[in-house]
Coordinates of C-alpha atoms in Angstrom, one line a residue:
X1 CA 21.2 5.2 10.3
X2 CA 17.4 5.4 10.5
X3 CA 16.1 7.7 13.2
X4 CA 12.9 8.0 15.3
X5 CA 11.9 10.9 13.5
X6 CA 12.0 8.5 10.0
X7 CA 10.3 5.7 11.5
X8 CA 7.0 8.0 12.5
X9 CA 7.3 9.5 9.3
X10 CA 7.2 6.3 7.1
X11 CA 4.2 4.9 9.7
X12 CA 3.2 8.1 8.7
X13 CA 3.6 7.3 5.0
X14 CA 1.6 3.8 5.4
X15 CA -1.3 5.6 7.1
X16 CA -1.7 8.0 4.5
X17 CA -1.6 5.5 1.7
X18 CA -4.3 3.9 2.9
X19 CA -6.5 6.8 4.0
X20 CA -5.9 8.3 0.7
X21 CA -6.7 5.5 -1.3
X22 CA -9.9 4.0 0.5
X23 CA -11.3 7.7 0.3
X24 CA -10.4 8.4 -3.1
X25 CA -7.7 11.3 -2.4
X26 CA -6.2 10.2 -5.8
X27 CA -4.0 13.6 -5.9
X28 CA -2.4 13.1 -2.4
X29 CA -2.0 9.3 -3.1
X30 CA 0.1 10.1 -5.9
X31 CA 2.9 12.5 -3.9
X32 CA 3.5 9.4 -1.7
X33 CA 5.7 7.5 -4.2
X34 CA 8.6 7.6 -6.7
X35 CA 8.1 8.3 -10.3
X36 CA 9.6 4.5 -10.8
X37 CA 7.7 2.9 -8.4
X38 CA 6.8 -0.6 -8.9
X39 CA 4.4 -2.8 -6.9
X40 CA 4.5 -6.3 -7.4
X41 CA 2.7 -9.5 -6.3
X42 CA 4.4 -12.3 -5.2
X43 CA 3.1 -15.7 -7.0
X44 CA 1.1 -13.4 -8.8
X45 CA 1.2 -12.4 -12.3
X46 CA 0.2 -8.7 -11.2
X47 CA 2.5 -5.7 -11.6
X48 CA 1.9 -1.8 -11.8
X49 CA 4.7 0.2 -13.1
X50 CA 5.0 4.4 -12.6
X51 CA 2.4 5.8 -10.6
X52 CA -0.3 6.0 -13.6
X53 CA -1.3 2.4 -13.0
X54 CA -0.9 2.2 -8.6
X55 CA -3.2 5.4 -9.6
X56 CA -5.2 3.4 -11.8
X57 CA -5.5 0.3 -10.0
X58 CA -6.7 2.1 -6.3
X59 CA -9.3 3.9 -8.4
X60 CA -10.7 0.5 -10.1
X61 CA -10.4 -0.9 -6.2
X62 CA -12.5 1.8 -5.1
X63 CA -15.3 1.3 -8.0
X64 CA -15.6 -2.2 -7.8
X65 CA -16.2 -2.2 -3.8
X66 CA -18.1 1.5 -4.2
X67 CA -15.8 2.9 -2.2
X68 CA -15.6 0.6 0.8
X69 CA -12.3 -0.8 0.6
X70 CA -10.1 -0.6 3.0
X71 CA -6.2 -1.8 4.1
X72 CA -5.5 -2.2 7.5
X73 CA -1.8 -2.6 8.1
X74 CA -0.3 -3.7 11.4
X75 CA 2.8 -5.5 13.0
X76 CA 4.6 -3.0 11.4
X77 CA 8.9 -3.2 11.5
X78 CA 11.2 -1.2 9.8
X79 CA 14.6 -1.9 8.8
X80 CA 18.1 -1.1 6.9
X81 CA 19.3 -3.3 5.0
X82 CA 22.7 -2.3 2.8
X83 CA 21.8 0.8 3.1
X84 CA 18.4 1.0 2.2
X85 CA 15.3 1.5 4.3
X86 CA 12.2 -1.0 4.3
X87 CA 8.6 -1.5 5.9
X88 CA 7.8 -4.6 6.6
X89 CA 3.9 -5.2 7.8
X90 CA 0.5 -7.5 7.8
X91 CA -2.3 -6.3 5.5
X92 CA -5.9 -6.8 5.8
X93 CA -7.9 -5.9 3.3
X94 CA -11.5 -5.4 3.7
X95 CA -14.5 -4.5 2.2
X96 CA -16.9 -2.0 4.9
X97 CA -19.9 -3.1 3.2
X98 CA -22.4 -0.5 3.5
X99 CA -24.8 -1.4 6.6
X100 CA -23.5 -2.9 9.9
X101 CA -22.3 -6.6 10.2
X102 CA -21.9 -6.3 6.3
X103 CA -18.4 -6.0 6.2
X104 CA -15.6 -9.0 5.5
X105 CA -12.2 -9.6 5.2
X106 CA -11.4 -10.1 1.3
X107 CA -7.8 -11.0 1.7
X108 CA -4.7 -11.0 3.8
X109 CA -0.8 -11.1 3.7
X110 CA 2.4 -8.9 4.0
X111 CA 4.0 -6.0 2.4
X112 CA 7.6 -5.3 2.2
X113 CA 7.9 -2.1 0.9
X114 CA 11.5 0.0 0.1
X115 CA 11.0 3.5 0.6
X116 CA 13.3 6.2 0.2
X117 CA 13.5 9.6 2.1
X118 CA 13.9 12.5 -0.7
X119 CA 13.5 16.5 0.1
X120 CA 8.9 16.2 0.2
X121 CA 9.5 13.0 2.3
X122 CA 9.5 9.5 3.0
X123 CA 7.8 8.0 -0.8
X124 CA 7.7 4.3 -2.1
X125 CA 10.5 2.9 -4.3
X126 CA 9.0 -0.9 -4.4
X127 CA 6.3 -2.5 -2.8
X128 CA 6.4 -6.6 -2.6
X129 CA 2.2 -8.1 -1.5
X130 CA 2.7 -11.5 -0.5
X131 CA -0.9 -12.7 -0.6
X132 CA -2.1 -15.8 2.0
X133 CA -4.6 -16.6 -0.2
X134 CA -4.8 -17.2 -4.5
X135 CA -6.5 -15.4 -6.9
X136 CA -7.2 -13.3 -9.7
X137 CA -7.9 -9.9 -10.7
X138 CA -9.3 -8.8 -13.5
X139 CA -8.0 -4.9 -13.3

């Protein structure tokens, strides 16, 4: 059963996803998931395999917005399902812009991520992004 204690500590894990990724803390982004992680789009043709590409793909993020993106997750629920724990949430993704009023929302949807506790912590197993809007990356 899925304590308190784990709950905080995945919010915990989504918070510092996205901190170390919009700021470019590339080695702490990489101790928050499995060495088989995979993150994949739904309707998308857009996967990332082992943590050399989520790696890969947050640092081409950051260069191509100059280090203003940002995620913003919320409506956050976690559950057990046969066994295994997952994070269900909203994303916003955004871009700061670099003067006030200048920022905008690039795109929105929901995650579903499986994470599994192991002995350094809650880290990601899978991560499904189910995008509200279509499109197409070129990284």
């Amino acid at each position: 059963m899925i304590t308190i204690e784990d709950k905080i500590a995945i919010q915990e894990l989504l918070a510092r996803f996205a901190h170390y990724s919009d700021y470019g803390n590339w080695a702490e982004l990489e101790k928050l998931y499995l060495p088989d992680v995979v993150t994949e789009t739904a309707g998308m043709d857009m996967t990332y395999k082992g943590i050399g590409p989520q790696i890969e793909h947050a640092k081409e993020s950051d260069r191509q917005t100059e280090g203003k993106n940002r995620h913003l997750y919320y409506n956050l629920y976690i559950e057990e399902q046969g066994g295994e724990i997952f994070a269900n949430y909203y994303v916003t993704n955004v871009n700061a812009g670099a003067t006030p009023m200048a920022s905008k929302i690039v795109v929105s949807g929901r995650h579903r991520d499986k994470v599994v506790k192991t002995a350094d912590g809650w880290k990601f197993a899978h991560r499904l992004v189910t995008f509200d809007q279509s499109f197409s990356l070129d990284f």
